[in-house]
CSV table of C-alpha atoms and ligand atoms in Angstrom, one decimal:
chain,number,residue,atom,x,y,z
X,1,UNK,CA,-54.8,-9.2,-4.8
X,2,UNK,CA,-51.2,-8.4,-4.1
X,3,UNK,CA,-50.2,-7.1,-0.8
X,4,UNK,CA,-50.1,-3.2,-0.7
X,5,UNK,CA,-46.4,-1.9,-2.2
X,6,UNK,CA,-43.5,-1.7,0.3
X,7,UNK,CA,-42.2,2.2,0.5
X,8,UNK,CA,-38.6,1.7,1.5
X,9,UNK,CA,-36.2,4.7,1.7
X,10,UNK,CA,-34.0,5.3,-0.5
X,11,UNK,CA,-31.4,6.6,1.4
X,12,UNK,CA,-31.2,2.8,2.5
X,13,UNK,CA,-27.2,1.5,3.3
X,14,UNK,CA,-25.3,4.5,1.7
X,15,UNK,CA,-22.9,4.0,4.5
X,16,UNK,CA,-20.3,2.2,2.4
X,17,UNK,CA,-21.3,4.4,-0.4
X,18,UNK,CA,-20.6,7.4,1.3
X,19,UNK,CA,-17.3,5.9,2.4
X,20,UNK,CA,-16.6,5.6,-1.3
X,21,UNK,CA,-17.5,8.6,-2.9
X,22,UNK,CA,-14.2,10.5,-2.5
X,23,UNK,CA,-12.3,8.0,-4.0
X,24,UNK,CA,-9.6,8.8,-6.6
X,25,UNK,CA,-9.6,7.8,-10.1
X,26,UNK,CA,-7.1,4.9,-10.1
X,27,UNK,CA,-8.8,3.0,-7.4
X,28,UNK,CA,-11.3,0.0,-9.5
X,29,UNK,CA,-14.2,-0.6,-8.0
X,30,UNK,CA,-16.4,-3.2,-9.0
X,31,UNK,CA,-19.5,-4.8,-8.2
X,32,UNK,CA,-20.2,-8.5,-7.2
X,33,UNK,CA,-23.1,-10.5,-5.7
X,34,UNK,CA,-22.3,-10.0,-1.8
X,35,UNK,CA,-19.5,-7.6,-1.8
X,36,UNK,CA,-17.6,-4.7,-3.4
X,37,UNK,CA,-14.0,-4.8,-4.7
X,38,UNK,CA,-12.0,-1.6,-3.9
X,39,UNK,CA,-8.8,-1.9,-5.8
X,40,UNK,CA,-5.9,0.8,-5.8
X,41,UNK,CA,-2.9,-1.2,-7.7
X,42,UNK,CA,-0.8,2.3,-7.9
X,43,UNK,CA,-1.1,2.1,-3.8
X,44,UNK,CA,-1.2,-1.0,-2.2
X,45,UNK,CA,-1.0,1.0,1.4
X,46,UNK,CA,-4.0,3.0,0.9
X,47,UNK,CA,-6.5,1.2,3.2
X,48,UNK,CA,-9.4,3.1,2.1
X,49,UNK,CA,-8.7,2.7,-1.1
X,50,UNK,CA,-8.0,-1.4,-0.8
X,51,UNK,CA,-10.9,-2.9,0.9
X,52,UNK,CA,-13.5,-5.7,0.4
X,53,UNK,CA,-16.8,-4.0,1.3
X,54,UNK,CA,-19.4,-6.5,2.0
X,55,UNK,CA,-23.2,-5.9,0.5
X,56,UNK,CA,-24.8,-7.6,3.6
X,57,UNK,CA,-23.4,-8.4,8.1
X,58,UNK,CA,-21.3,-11.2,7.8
X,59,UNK,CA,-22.4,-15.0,9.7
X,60,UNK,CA,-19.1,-15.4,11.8
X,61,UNK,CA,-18.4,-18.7,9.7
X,62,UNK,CA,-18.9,-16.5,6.3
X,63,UNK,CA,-15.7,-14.5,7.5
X,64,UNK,CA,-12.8,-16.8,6.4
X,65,UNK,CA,-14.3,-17.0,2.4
X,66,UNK,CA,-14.4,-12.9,2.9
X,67,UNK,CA,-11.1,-13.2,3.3
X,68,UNK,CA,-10.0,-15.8,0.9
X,69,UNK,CA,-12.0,-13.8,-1.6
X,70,UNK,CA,-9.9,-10.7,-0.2
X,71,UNK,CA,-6.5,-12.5,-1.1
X,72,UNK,CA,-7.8,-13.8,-4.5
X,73,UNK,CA,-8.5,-10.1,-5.3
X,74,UNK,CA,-6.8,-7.4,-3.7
X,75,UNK,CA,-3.8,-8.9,-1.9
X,76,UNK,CA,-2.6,-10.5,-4.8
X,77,UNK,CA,-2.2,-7.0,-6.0
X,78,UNK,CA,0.4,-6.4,-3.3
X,79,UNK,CA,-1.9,-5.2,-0.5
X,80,UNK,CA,0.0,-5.6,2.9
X,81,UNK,CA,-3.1,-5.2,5.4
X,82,UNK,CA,-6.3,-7.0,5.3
X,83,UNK,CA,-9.4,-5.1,5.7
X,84,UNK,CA,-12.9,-6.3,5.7
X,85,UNK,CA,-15.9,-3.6,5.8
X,86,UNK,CA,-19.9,-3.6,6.4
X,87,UNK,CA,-22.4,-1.5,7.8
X,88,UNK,CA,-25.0,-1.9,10.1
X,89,UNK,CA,-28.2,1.2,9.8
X,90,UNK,CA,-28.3,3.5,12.5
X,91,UNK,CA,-31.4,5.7,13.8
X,92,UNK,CA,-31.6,8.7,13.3
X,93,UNK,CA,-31.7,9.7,16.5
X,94,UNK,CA,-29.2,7.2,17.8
X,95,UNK,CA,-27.2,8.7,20.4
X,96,UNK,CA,-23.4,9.6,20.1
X,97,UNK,CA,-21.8,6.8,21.6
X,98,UNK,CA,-19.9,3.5,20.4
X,99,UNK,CA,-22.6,0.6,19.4
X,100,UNK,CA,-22.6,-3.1,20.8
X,101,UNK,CA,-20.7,-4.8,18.5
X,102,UNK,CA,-21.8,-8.8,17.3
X,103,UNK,CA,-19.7,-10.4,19.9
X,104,UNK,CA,-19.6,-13.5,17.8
X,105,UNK,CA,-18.5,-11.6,14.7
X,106,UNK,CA,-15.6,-9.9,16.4
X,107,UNK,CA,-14.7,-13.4,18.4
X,108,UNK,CA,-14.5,-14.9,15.2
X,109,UNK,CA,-12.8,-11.9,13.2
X,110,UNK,CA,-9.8,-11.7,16.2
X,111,UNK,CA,-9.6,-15.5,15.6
X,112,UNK,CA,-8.4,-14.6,12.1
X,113,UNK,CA,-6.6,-12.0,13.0
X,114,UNK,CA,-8.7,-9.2,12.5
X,115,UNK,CA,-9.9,-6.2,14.8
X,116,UNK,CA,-12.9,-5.1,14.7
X,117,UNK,CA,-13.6,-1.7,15.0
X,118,UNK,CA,-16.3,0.9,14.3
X,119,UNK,CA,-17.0,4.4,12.7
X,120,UNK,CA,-20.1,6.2,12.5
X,121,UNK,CA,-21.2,7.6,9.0
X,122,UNK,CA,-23.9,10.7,9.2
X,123,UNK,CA,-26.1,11.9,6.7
X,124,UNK,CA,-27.1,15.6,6.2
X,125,UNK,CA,-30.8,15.9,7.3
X,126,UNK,CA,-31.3,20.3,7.6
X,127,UNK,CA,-28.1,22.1,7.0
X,128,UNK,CA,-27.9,24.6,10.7
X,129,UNK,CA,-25.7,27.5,10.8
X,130,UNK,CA,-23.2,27.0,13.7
X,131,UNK,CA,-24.1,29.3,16.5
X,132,UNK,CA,-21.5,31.7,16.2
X,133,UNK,CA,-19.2,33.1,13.8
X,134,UNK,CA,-15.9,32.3,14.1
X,135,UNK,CA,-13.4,35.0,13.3
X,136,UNK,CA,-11.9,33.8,10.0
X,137,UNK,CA,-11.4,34.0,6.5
X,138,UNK,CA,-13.3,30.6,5.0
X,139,UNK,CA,-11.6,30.2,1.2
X,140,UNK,CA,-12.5,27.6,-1.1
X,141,UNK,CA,-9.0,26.6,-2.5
X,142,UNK,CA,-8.4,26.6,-6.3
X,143,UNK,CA,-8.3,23.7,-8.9
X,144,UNK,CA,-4.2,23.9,-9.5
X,145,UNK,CA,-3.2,25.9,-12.5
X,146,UNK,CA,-0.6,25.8,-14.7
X,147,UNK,CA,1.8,27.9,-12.9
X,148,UNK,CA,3.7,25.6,-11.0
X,149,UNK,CA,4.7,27.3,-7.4
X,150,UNK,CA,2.2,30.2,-8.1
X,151,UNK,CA,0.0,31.1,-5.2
X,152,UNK,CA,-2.5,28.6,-6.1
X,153,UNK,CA,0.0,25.7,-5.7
X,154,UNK,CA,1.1,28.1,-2.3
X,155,UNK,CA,-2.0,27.5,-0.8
X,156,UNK,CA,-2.2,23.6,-1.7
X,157,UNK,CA,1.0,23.2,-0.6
X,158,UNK,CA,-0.5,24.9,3.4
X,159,UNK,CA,-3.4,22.5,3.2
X,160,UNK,CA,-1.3,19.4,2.9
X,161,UNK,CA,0.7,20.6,6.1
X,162,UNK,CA,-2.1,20.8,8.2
X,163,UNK,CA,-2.5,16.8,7.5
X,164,UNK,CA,0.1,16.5,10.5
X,165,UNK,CA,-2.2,17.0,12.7
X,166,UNK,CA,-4.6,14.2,12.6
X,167,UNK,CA,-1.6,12.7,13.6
X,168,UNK,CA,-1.6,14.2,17.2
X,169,UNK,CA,-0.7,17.7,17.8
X,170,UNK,CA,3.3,17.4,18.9
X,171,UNK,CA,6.8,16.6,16.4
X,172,UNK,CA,6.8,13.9,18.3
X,173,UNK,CA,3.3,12.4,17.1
X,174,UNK,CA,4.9,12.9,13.6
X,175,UNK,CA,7.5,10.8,13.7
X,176,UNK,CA,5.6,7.9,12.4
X,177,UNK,CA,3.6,10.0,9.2
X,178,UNK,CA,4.1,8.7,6.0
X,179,UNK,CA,5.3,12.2,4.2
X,180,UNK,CA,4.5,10.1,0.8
X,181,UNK,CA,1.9,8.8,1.4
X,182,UNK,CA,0.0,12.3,2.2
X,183,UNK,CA,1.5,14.0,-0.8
X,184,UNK,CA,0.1,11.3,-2.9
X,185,UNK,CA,-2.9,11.5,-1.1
X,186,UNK,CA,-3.7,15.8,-1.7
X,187,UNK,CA,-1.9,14.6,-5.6
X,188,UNK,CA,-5.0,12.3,-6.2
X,189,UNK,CA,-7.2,15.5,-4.7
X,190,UNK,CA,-5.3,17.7,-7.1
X,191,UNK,CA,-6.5,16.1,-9.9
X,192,UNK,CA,-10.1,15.4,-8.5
X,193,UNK,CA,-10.2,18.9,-8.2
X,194,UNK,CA,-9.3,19.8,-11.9
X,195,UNK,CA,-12.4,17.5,-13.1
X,196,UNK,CA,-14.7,19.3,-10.6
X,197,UNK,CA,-15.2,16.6,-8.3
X,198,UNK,CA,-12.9,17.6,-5.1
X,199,UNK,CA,-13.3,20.9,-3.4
X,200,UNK,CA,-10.7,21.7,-0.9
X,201,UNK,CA,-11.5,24.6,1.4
X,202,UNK,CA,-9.2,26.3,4.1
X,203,UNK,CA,-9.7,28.7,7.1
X,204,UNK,CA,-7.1,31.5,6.9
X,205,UNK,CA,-6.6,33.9,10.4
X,206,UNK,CA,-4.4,36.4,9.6
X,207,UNK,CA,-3.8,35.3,6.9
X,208,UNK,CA,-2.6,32.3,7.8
X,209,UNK,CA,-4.0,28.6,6.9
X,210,UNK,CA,-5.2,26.9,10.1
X,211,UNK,CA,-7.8,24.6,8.9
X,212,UNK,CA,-8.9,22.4,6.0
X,213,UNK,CA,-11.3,20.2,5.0
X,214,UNK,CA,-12.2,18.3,1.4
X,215,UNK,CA,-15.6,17.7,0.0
X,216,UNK,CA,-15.6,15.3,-2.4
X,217,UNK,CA,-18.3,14.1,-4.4
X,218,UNK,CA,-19.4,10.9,-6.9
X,219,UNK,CA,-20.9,13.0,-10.0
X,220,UNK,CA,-24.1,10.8,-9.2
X,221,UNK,CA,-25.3,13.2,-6.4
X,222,UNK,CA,-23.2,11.6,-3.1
X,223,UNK,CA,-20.8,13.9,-1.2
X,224,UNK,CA,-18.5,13.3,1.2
X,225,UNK,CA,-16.7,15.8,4.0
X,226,UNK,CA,-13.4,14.3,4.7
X,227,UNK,CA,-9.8,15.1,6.9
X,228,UNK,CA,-11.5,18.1,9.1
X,229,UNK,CA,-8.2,19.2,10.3
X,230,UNK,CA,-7.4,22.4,12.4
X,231,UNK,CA,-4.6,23.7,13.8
X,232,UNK,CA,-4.3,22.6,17.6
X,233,UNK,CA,-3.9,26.1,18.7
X,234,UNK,CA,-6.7,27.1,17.1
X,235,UNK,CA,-9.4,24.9,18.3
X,236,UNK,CA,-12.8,24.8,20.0
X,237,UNK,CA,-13.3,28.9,18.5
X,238,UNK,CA,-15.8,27.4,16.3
X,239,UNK,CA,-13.6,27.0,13.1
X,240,UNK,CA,-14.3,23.1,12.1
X,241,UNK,CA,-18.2,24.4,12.2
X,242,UNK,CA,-17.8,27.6,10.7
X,243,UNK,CA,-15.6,25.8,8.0
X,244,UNK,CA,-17.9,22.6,7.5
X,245,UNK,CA,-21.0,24.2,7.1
X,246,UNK,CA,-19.6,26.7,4.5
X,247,UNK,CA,-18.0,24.3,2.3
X,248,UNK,CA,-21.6,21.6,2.6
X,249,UNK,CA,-23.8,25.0,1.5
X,250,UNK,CA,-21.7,25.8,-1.4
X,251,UNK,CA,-21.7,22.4,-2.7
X,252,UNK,CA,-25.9,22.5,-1.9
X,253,UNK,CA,-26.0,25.3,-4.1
X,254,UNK,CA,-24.6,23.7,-7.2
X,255,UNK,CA,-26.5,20.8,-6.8
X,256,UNK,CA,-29.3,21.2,-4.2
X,257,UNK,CA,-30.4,17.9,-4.4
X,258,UNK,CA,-27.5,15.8,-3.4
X,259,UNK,CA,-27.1,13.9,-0.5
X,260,UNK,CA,-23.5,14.7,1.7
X,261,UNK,CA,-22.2,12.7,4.4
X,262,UNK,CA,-19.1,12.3,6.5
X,263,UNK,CA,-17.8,9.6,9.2
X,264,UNK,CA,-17.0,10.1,12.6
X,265,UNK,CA,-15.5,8.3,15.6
X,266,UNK,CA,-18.6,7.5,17.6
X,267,UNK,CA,-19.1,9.9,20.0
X,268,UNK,CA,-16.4,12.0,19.9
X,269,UNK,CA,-16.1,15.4,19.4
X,270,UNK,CA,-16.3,15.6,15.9
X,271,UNK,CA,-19.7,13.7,15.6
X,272,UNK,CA,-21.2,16.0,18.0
X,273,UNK,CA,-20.2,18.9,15.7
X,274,UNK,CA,-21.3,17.1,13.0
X,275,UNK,CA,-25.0,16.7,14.8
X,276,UNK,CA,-24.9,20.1,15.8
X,277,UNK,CA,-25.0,21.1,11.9
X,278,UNK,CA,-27.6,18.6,11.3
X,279,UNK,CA,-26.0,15.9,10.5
X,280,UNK,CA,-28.1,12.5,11.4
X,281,UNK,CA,-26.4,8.8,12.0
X,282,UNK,CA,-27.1,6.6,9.4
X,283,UNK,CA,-24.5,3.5,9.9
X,284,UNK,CA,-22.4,2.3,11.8
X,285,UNK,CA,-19.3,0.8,9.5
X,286,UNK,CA,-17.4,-2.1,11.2
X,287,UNK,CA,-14.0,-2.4,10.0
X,288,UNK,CA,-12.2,-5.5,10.3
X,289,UNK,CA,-8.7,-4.8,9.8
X,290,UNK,CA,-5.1,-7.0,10.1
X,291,UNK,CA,-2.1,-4.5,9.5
X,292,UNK,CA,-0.4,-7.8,7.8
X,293,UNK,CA,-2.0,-10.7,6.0
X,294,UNK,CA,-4.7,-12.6,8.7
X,295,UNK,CA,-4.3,-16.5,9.7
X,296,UNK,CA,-4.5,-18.2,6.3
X,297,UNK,CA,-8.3,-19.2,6.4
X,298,UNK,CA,-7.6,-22.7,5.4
X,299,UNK,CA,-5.2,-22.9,8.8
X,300,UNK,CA,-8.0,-21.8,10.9
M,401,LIG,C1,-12.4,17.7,15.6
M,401,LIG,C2,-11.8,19.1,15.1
M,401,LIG,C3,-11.9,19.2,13.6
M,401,LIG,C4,-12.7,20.1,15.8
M,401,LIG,O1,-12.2,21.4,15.3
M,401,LIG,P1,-12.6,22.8,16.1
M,401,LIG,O2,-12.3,23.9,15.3
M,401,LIG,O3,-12.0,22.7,17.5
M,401,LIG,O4,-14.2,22.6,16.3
M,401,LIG,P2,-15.3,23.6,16.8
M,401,LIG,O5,-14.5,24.7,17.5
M,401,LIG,O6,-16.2,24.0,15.8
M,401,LIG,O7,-16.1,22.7,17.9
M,401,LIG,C5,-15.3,22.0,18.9
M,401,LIG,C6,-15.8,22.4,20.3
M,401,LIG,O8,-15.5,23.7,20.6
M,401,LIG,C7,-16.7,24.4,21.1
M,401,LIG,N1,-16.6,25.8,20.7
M,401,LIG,C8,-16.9,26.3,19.5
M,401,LIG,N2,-16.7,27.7,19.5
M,401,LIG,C9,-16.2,27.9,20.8
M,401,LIG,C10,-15.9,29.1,21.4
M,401,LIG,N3,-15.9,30.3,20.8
M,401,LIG,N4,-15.5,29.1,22.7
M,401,LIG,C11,-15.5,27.9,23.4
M,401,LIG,N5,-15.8,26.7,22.8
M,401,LIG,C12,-16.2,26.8,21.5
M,401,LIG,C13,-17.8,23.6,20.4
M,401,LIG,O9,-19.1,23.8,21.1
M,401,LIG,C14,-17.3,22.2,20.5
M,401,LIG,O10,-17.6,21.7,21.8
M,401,LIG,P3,-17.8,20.2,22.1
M,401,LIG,O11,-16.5,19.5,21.9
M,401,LIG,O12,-18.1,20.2,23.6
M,401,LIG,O13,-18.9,19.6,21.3
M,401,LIG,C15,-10.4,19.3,15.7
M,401,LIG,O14,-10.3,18.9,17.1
M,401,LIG,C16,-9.3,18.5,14.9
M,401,LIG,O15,-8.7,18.9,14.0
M,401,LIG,N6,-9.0,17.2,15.4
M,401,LIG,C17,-8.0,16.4,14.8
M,401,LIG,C18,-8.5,15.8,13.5
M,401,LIG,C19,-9.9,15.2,13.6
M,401,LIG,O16,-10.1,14.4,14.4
M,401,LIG,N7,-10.8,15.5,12.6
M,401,LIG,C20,-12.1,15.0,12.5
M,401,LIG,C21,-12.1,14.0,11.4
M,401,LIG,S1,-13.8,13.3,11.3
């Protein structure tokens, strides 16, 4: 007689998934034996967008085929920075703080030239209402029209300002931004957004935009919340929860079923928010990353 069947969750490893179910239409993904292929040709600088996503933890001595695999398929497209990903499951009730990384792993990843680094991806269990109001306007903002400059476009163009700020809160922490590279970035939500699959949402006081978020989602039932950004002079009054949890219950009520995540830094401020909503971990996604092209594997 066979053993009794195996019950395995099914919410098994959507770390990676989650990661990947904002993405914009002219990034390629496709699907291979022990890793995924992320491919955005149009933006060779998008590092979310141009990443080798393994299936499985890598053996230290798999790393350098990773990345020869990398090169054969996503540097060639022009791809300046390297960037290796894979998660690791996280309990439920794991507490907020950084995991132990594999020492080997990351020994042999700064060999090649790679950091290692992590981010924490949490899974909606029960949606909670944030303690208290916060006193603002939440405003879901509108698929863009066809009047170019109209108030629609107004209000898109306020969202995309706020982006400065997960920069750092000063001029000076702007110096570096990459202007283009945002508006590209809220371009690809744009169009998301006119094929129902991006929902941008802002927090107006006064009148006034001072926080946004996206919530982006696959069509197959995975959502992701991403770029939380308020104002820095409006923080810590509650708007990031008030904000988060309105834009995660609308999307639950046109489809109930789905499942919505979001990543955090481990253990800072925005993953306890996220808990406080009900948000559980679920991974821990190790990114290795080399702004330029890593040691040739072949030289190592
Ligand atoms: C992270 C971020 C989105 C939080 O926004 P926020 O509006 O300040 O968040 P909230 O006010 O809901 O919660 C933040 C803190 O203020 C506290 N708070 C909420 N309302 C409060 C009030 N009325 N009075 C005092 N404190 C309050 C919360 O308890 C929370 O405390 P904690 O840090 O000890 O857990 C914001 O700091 C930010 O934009 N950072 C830069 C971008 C970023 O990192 N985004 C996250 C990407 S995942």
């Amino acid at each position: 007689m066979s053993a009794s069947p195996r019950i395995r969750r099914l919410d098994e490893r959507l770390g990676l998934s989650v990661l990947r179910a904002g993405l914009s239409p002219v990034t390629l993904v496709t699907y291979a034996r022990d890793h995924v292929a992320v491919r955005t040709p149009s933006r060779p600088d998008f590092h979310f967008g141009n990443t080798l996503d393994l299936t499985g933890v890598p053996e230290p001595d798999q790393l350098a085929g990773f990345l020869d695999r990398y090169e054969q398929t996503i540097g060639q497209l022009g791809a300046g920075h390297v960037q290796l990903r894979w998660e690791t499951p996280l309990d439920a009730g794991a507490p907020p703080a950084a995991p132990t990384p594999d020492t080997e792993v990351v020994g042999r990843a700064r060999e090649l030239g790679l950091e290692v680094s992590p981010l924490t991806v949490l899974l909606l269990d029960q949606l909670v209402p944030p303690a208290g109001g916060a006193a603002v306007e939440l405003a879901p903002v509108p698929a863009p029209d066809a009047t170019a400059g109209g108030a629609v476009d107004r209000r898109w163009h306020a969202t995309t300002v706020l982006y400065r700020y997960l920069a750092g809160d000063t001029p000076d922490d702007w110096r570096g931004n990459d202007d283009g590279f945002v508006a590209w970035s809220v371009e690809q939500q744009r169009t998301l957004a006119s094929s129902g699959r991006c929902q941008v949402w802002v927090a107006l006081r006064h009148g006034m935009p001072v926080a946004r978020l996206g919530l982006l989602h696959d069509r197959q039932g995975l959502a992701v919340v991403e770029d939380v950004v308020v104002h820095p002079a409006h923080r810590r009054r509650g708007i990031a929860s008030a904000l988060t949890h309105r834009a995660v219950a609308h999307h639950l009520e046109v489809d109930p079923s789905a499942r919505v995540g979001l990543a955090a830094d481990p253990g800072g401020g925005a993953d306890r928010l996220y808990r406080r909503l009900g948000f559980r971990p679920h991974a821990t996604i190790w990114t290795a990353f080399a702004a330029a092209p890593a040691a040739s594997p072949a030289a190592s």
